[in-house]
Structures are given as C-alpha cells and as structure tokens.
XYZ file of C-alpha atoms in Angstrom:
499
model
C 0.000 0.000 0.000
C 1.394 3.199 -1.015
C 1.003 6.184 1.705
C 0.354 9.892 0.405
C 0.835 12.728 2.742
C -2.352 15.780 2.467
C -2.020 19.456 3.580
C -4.179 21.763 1.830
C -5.652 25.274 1.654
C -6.643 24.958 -1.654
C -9.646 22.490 -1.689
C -9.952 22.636 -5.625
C -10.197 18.924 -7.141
C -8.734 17.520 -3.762
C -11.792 15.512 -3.596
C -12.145 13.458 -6.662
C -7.989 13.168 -6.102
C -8.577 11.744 -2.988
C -11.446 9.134 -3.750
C -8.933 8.208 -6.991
C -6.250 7.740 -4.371
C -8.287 5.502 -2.082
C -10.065 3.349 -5.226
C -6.211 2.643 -6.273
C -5.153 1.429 -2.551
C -3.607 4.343 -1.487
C -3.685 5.275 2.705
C -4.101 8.825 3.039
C -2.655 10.899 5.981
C -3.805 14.402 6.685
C -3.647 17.204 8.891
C -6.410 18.190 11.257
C -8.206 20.571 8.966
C -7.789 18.804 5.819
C -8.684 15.546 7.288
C -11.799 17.254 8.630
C -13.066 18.183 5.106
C -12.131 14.885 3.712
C -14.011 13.132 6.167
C -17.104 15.394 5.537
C -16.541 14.104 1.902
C -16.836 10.747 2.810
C -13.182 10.226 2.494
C -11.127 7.835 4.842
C -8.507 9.077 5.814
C -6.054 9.485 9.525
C -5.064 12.394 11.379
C -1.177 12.940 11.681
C -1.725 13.320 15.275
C -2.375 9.438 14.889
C 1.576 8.788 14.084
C 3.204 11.532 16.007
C 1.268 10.622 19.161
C 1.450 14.782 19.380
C -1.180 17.289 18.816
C -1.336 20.345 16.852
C -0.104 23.192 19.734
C 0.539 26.886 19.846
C -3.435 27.014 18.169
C -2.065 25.157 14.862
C 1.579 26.836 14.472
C 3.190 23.263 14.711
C 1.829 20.431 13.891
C 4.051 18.971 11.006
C 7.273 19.739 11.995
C 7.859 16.054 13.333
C 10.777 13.931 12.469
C 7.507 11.248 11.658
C 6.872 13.425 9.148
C 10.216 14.533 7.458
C 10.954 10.668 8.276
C 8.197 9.436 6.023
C 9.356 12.124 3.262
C 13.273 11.440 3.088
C 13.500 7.806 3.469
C 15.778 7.219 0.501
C 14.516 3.224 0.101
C 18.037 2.023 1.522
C 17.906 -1.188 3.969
C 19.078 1.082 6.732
C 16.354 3.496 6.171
C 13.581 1.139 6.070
C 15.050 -0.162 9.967
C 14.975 3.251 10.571
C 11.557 3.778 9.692
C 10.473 0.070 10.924
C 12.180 0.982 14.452
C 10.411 4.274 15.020
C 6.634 2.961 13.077
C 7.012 5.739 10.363
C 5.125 5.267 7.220
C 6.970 5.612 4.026
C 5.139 8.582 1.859
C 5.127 8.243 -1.689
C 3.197 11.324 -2.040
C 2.677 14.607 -0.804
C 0.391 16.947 -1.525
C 0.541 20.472 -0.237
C -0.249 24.202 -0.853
C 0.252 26.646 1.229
C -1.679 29.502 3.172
C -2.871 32.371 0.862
C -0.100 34.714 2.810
C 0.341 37.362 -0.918
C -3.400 36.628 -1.780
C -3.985 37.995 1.868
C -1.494 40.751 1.141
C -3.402 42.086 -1.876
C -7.259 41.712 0.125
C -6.185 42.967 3.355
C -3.951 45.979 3.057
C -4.199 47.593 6.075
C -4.125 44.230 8.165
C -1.362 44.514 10.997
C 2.060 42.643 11.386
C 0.795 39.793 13.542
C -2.371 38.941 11.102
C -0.082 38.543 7.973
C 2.359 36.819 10.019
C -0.864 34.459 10.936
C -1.045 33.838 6.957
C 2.965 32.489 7.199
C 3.016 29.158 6.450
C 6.001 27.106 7.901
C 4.939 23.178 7.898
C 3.509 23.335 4.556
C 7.144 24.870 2.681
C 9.246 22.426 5.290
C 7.204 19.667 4.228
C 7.568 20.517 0.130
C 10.891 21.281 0.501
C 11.730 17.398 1.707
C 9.623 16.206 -0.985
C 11.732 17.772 -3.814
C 15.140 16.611 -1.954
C 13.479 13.087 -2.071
C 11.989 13.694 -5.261
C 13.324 10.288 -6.763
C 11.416 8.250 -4.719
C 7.938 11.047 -3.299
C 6.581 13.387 -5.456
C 5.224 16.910 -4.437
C 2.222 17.827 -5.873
C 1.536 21.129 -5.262
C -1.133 22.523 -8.501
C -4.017 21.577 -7.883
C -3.958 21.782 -12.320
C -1.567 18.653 -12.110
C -4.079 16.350 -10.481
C -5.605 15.085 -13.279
C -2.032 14.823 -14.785
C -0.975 12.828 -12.081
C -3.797 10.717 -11.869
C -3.459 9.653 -15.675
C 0.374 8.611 -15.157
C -0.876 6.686 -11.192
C -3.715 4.612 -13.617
C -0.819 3.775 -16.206
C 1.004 2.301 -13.251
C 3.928 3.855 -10.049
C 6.493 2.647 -12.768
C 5.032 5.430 -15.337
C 6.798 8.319 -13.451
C 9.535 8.930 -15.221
C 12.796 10.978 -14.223
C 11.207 13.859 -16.582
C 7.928 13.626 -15.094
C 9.186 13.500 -11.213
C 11.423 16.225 -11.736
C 8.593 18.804 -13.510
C 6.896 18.322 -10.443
C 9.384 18.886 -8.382
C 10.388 21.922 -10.136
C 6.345 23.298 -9.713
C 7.242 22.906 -6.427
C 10.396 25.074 -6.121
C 9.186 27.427 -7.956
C 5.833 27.695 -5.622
C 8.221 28.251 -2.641
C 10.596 30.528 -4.628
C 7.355 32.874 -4.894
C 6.031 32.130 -1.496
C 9.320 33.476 0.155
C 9.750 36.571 -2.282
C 6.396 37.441 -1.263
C 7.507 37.208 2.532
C 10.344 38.881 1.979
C 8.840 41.934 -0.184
C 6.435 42.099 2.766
C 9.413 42.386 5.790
C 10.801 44.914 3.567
C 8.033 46.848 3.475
C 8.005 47.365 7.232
C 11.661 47.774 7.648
C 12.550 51.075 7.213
C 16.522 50.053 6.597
C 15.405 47.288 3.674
C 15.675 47.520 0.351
C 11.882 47.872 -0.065
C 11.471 51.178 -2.417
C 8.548 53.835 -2.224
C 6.561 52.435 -5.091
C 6.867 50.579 -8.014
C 6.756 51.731 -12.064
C 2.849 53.036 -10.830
C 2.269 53.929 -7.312
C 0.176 50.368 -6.286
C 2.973 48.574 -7.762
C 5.639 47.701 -4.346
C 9.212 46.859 -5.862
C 11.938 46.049 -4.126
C 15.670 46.071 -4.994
C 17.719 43.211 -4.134
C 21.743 43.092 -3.966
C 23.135 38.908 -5.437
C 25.808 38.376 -2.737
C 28.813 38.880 -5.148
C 31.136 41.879 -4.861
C 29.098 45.115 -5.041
C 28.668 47.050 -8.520
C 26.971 49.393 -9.657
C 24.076 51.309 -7.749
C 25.300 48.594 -4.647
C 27.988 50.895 -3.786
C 25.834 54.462 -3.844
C 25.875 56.589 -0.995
C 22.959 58.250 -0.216
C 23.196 62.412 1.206
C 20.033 63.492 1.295
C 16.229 63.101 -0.032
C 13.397 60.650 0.051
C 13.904 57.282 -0.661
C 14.320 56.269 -4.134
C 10.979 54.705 -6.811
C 11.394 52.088 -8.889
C 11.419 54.359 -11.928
C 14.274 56.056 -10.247
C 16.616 53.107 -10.086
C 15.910 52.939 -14.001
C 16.831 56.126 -14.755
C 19.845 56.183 -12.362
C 20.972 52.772 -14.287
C 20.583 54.514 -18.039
C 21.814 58.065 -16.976
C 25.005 56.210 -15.346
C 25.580 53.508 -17.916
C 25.440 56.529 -20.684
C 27.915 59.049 -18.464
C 30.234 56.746 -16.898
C 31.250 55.100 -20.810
C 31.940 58.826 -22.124
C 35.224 59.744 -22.564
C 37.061 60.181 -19.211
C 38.844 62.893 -20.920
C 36.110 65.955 -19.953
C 33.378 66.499 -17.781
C 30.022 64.527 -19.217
C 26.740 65.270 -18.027
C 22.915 63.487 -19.038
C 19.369 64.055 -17.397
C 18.031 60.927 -18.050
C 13.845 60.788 -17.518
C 11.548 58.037 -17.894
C 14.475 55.639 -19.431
C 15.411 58.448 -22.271
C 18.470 60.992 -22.491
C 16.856 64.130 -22.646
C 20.096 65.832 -22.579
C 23.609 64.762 -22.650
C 26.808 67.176 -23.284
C 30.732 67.330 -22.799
C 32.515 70.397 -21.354
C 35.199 71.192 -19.422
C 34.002 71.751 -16.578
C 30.379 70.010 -14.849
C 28.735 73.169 -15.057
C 29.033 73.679 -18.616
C 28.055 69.824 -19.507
C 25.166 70.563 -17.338
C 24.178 73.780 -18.650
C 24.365 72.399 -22.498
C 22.754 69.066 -21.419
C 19.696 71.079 -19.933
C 19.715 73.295 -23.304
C 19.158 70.137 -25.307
C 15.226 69.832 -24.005
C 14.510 72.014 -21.136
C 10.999 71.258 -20.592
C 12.065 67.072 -20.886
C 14.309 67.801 -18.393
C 11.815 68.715 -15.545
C 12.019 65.893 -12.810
C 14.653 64.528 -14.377
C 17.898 62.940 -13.138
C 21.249 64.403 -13.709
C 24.437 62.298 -13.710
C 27.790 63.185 -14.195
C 30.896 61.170 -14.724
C 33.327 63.776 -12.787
C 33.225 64.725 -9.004
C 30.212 67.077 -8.184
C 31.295 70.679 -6.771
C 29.608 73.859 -5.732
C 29.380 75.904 -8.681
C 27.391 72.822 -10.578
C 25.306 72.224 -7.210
C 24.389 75.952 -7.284
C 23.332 75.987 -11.098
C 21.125 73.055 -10.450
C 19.334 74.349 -7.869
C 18.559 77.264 -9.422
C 17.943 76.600 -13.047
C 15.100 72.814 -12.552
C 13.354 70.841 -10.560
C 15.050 67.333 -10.995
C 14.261 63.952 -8.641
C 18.234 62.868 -8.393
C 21.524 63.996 -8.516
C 24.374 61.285 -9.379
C 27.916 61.680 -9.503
C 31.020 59.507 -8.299
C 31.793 61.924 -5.087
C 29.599 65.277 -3.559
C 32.083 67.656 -1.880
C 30.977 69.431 1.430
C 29.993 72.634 0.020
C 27.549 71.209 -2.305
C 26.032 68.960 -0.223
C 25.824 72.370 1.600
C 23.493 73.931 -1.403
C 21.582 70.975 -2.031
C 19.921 71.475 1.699
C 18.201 74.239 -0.111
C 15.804 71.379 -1.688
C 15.934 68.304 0.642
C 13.406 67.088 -2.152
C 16.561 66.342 -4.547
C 17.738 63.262 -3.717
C 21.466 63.257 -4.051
C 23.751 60.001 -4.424
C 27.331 59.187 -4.912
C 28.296 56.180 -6.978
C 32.125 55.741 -6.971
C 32.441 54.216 -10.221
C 29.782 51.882 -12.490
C 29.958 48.959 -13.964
C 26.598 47.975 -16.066
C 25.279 44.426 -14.613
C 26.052 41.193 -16.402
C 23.061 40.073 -17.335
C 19.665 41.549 -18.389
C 17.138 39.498 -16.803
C 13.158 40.558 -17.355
C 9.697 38.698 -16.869
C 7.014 37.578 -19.334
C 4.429 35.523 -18.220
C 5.075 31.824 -17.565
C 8.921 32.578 -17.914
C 12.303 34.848 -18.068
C 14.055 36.495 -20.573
C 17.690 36.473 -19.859
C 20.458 37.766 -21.933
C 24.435 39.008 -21.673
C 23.622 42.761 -20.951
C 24.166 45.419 -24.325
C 27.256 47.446 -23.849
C 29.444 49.643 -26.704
C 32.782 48.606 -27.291
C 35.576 51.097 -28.503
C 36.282 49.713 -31.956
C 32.642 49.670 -33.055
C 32.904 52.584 -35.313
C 35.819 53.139 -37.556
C 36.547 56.420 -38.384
C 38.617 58.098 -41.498
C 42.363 58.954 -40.871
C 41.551 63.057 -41.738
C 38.259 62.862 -39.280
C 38.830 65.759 -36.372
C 39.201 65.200 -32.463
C 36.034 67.447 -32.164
C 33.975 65.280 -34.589
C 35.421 62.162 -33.315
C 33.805 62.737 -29.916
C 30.527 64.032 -31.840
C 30.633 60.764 -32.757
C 31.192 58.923 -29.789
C 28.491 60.863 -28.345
C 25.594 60.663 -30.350
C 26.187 56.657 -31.250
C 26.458 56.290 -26.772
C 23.210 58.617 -26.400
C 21.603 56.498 -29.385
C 22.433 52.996 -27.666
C 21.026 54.108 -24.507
C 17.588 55.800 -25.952
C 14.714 52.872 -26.654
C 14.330 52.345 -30.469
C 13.404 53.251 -32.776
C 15.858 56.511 -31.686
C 17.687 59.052 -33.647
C 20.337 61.205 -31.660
C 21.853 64.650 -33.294
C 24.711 66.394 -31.932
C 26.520 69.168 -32.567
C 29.358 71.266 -30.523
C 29.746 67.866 -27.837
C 26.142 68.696 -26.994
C 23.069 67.020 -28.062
C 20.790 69.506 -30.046
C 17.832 66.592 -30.518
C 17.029 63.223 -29.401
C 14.263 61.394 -30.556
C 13.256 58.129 -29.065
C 10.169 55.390 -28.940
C 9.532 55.957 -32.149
C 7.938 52.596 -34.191
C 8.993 54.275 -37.684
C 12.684 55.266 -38.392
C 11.455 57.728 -41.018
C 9.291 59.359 -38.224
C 12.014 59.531 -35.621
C 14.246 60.897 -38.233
C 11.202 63.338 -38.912
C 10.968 64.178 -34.982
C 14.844 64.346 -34.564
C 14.836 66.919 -37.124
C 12.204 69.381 -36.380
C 13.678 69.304 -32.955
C 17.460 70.194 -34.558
C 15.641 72.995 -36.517
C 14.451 74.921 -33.209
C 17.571 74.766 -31.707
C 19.416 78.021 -30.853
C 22.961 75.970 -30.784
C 23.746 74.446 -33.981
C 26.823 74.988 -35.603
C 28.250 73.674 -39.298
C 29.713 70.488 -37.758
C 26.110 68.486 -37.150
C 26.688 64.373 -36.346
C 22.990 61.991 -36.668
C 23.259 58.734 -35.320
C 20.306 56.033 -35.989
C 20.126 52.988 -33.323
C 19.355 51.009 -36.412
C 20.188 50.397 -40.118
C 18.317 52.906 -42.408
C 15.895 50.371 -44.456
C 15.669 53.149 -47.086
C 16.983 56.312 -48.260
C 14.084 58.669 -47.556
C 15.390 59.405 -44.505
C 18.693 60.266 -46.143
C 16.589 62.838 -48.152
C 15.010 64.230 -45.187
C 18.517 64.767 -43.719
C 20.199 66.223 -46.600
C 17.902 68.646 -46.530
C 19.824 69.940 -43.554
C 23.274 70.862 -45.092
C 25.207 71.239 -41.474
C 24.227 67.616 -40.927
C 27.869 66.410 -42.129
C 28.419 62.703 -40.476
C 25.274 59.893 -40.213
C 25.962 56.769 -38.001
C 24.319 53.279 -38.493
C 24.782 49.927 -38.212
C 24.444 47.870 -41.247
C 22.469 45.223 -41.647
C 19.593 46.393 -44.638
C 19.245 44.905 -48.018
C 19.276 48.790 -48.978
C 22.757 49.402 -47.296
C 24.041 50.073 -50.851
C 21.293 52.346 -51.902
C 21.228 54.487 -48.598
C 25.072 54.654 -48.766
C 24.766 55.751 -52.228
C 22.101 58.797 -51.053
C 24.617 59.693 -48.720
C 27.169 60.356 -51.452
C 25.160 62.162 -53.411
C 24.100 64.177 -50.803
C 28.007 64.509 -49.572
C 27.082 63.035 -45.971
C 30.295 61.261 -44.611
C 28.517 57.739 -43.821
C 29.995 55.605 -40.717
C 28.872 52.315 -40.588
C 28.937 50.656 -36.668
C 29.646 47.209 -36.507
C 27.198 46.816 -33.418
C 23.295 47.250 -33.652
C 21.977 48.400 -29.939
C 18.570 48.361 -29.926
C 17.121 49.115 -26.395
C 12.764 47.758 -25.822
C-alpha cells in the first residue's frame, strides 16, 4: 500500500484526487483541517496526530514539523532506512500533496491588516514539508497545482512505474518554484516594514511595491551608492539612475560629461570642461524634458554645478562619483533632490526581465571602442561628436535618432515605431535649436531600411556625419544617397537596440 501525505488550503479537485487515491489502494494521511473536510466528503482518511502521538499546539503553528513526518518524506529506500523507519513505526510517503496559506493573496485583500495577522497567513509546515519532498523527489513526489491532479492521476492509472525521471522532476520543479514565490512574497512584505530594507517607495505606478535586491557577489553598480540626502528612491528612479550612469560613466574620461536621463530616455547629454558647462548644455538640449529629471555626471560634483542646479530645474536625483561638502551644503536648499554618490559603475552582467510563464535572460548590451571606424583626416572634435551621439543612441529605446553638434546634443528622438518618423521628430527638434553649428553628427540605433530618410537629412546641409549599423538589403542604396548628398557615412559594426 502506497502512503500519500495531504495538507491543503486549496480544496480545488482535492476531492475526486482523494477518492482516486483511495479506489487505487492508497492510505491517506492528513492534517487536522484537511482531514476534517475529507471526512465530511466521505473520504477515509487518519489524522497525523495518529503517528506523532502529538497534537497540533501553539493554536495550529506546529503540527508537522515532526521527524515522523520529514521521516516518512526522506526515506531514501536504503535497507538502513527502512530499519529506521520500521524501528520508530514511520510510514513511508510516496506522495505529498501540499499548498500553502494564501499569505500574498492575503497581502493584496487585506492591506491595512497589521504585522501579527499577515504573520498568521505564514506558512512554515507546509514549505518544510515541500521542501523534503523535492530533496526526495526520486522516490515522493510533491504535488503542489491543484492543475496537475488530473495529470498525475493519468500517469498513477498507467502504473507507479510510469513516473519517469522527466515527469518527477517537472513536479518537483512546480514545487520550487511555488516556494521561490512564497518566500519573495515574505520577503517583499518584511521589507516593506523595515525602514533600513531595500523595499522602495513604489513601483513603475504607485500600487505597484518593488523592491531592490543586492546577489551576494562583490558590489557594482548602484550597490555601492551613498545616499546624502532626499526621500527614498521609486522604482522608476533606479531605471533612470541605471541609463543616466551607464550613458555618463562610458563617455570619454577625458572631460566632464553630463545626461538628465527621464523616464528611461536621455533628454540631454553634453561634454565640457568643466560640470557646469556639460550641465548647462545638457539642460539646453530639451529644457521642458528635463523637468524631474535625473542628472548624472561622470566627474566629481562641486559647488558651482550644485548651485546651477538648484537654481535653473526641478530634478528627482543627482548622481555623480563623489559630492564635496559645500555642495552637499546647497543641495539642503531642496531636501526634495535626492542626491547620491556612486564611486564608479559597472553595467550588470546580465539583463534578466519577466514575461508571463517565464524569463528572458540575456548578456547585458554594452558599446565597445572599436565599433565605429573612423577616417584617418576625421577631427578630435567630430570624433567625440561621434562617440556621443552613437552612446546617447544605444542608450535611448528604439526606434531613436540622436543629433549632436558642438559635444552637446541639439535633438534626441526616441520610442519611435517608424525610423522615417524619428528621423522626422529628430529633425524638427534640430531645426528649433538656438545651438547648432556647421559640424552636425545623426546617429540612428538602427540600419536605415531606405533612403528617404537620407533625403530628409540632406535637406539639412550642417548635418555632415550619419551613423548606423548595417544590416539592410538597402545598405548600398542608402550609402549611395549619402554620397550624393556629400554626408560622410559611418557604418557601426554593433546594432543596440534598447525595448
């Protein structure tokens, strides 16, 4: 007789599971609540309480943390086990199947429900009990859907011997993955009520709550800020920290490089020699994008640039790798400005994201040095034009065209799902500039697919220098427009679209 181990919450199909059990010669063991129901069913089954010879106690807070229990669940078949299990009159579960208290559904229903009643919701047994199922998951499998039952009943009819290594380990792997959610939940929630966690004030919309979370290797990154002043930092603002740092902190070390990054996109980005001049020709490049912004810089912050901020926007952050005295000083003027020091900044490894049933992961985009080759007679000046606007394009989400001019950008145009229209944008933003100059570089995230935006750019005779990667069947015709048209075409060897 094979023994199966019930603990349930859930009460969806546990019934006709049960009965299926029971017509197939199975024993089933349950805890006090779930045996209860069962019985009302008309289900046989026996209490736990019956092999522990101990009662539920603290009002049901332990009742299956018993080495009969665990016993039943981790017997690995051996000779020694089964005296083990003989000696001590533990059954030998070939089953278990669990699911746990509703603690996030409670969460999302109960809002303003105090510490000790979501703690009530905190199930301890039920993941204890799963989590020796999956070590043992050879020989007891953990059934924790109650989606899988009919799954599982279909492979028990076939025969014990049906359960393949495949189909023990998907379960098992359900499993995991049910208390890999149930413990992110439980942590999300303790970081919401300690004030030192890395909970964060709200998510990408206000009834979102994120939380930022450190992988124990050597910090990186926005691990090592130091935070001076301000309100604790949004979701959105970690975002825009990560782009506006990623973009400032690959510039040329050379000069001072400043971007206001907002919602994900450059709004401004600029080289000078000095912070307050990248600033000031950063916030030129779209003044009214650049309200609530966040600033970064690649070169220690100092008073002059701290005073010019304060005076000239209203931003959200204020990043650079050091913040001297006397501008930590100025920024008291507007605690609201949040203002963070992040030593250096290395772009993380890997770009994980969600999509439903799954994750996305992928080696994390980053420009190399050698992706555009330049001509031998090509100035310093434009060189860095260059290096500019293809950094600025990389970072802005596709479909994006970038124009500089001067080591400033003059237009930036980003989201766009036509290249023809963000060349369009890009260009009527170039047009109302007050800064251009005769030395004009345009850099497209993507290939060109035809030449019509070539026309629409050679209307525009200081535009000198177009960036692209290659990669269209019309590379030949749109490099042949940009003859004609006497635009010096660079091809990049990199495409870096951003989604």
């Amino acid at each position: 007789m094979k023994n199966a181990l019930l603990s349930i919450t859930d009460k969806r199909g546990i019934i006709p599971l049960a009965k299926k059990l029971i017509e197939l010669g199975w024993h089933l063991y349950a805890t006090s609540s779930t045996e209860s129901y069962l019985q009302n069913h008309a289900v046989p089954c026996t209490a736990i309480s019956a092999i522990t010879k101990f009662p539920e106690i603290l009002q049901g807070r332990v009742k299956t943390l018993h080495p009969i229990i665990h016993g039943g669940l981790l017997t690995r078949r051996t000779p020694e086990d089964d005296q083990t299990l003989q000696q001590f009159n533990i059954p030998e579960f070939s089953l278990a199947v669990i699911n746990l208290y509703p603690f996030e559904e409670f969460l999302e229903k109960n809002p303003a429900a105090s510490t000790e009643e979501v703690l009530d919701y905190m199930d301890i047994g039920g993941p204890a009990m799963i989590r020796s199922a999956i070590k043992n998951y050879k020989h007891v499998i953990a059934l924790t859907d109650p989606a899988d039952y009919d799954l599982f009943i279909s492979y028990l009819i076939e025969g014990q011997d049906s359960f393949t290594e495949t189909m023990r380990l998907h379960f098992a792997t359900k499993a995991a993955q049910l208390i890999m959610q149930y413990d992110l939940a439980i942590a999300k929630f303790f970081s919401r009520i300690d004030k030192q966690s890395n909970c964060l004030r709200y998510g990408e919309n206000p009834h979102q709550l994120p939380a930022y979370f450190i992988p124990s290797v050597p910090a990186q990154g926005i691990a090592l800020a130091t935070f001076h002043q301000g309100k604790q930092l949004s979701y959105n603002n970690y975002l825009d920290i990560d782009s506006g740092c990623a973009l400032v902190y690959s510039l040329s070390a050379l000069t001072s490089a400043c971007s206001i990054i907002k919602h994900g996109n450059p709004c401004g980005v600029a080289y000078a020699p000095t912070n307050k001049e990248s600033y000031q020709l950063a916030y030129r490049s779209d003044p009214e994008s650049a309200f609530g912004g966040i600033i970064c810089f690649n070169k220690p912050l100092d008073a002059d640039t701290a005073q010019e901020i304060v005076t000239t926007q209203f931003c959200e952050v204020v990043i650079a790798p050091s913040v001297d005295e006397q501008s930590l000083a100025i920024f008291k003027q507007k605690p609201s400005i949040r203002v963070v020091s992040i030593p250096h900044y290395q772009i993380a490894r890997q770009d994980i994201r969600t999509v439903a049933g799954g994750y996305l992961l992928q080696p994390n985009d980053s420009i190399t040095s050698s992706e555009i080759q330049f001509p031998a007679d090509i100035s310093q000046v434009n060189k860095l034009n260059c290096e500019l606007a293809w950094s600025v394009a990389t970072i802005a989400k596709s479909n994006a065209i970038v124009i500089v001019s001067n080591l400033q950008t003059i237009a930036i145009s980003c989201g766009f799902t036509s290249r023809v229209r963000a060349t369009e944008q890009a260009l009527l933003r170039f047009l109302s500039h007050p800064s251009v100059t005769s030395e004009v570089v345009l850099a497209s995230d993507g290939f060109f697919p035809f030449a019509d935006s070539i026309e629409l750019i050679a209307k525009h005779s200081a535009i000198k220098i177009v960036i692209q990667p290659k990669g269209s069947i019309r590379d030949a015709e749109v490099s042949e427009a940009c003859r004609t048209y006497g635009i010096l075409q660079l091809y990049a060897s990199r495409r870096h679209f951003r989604h």
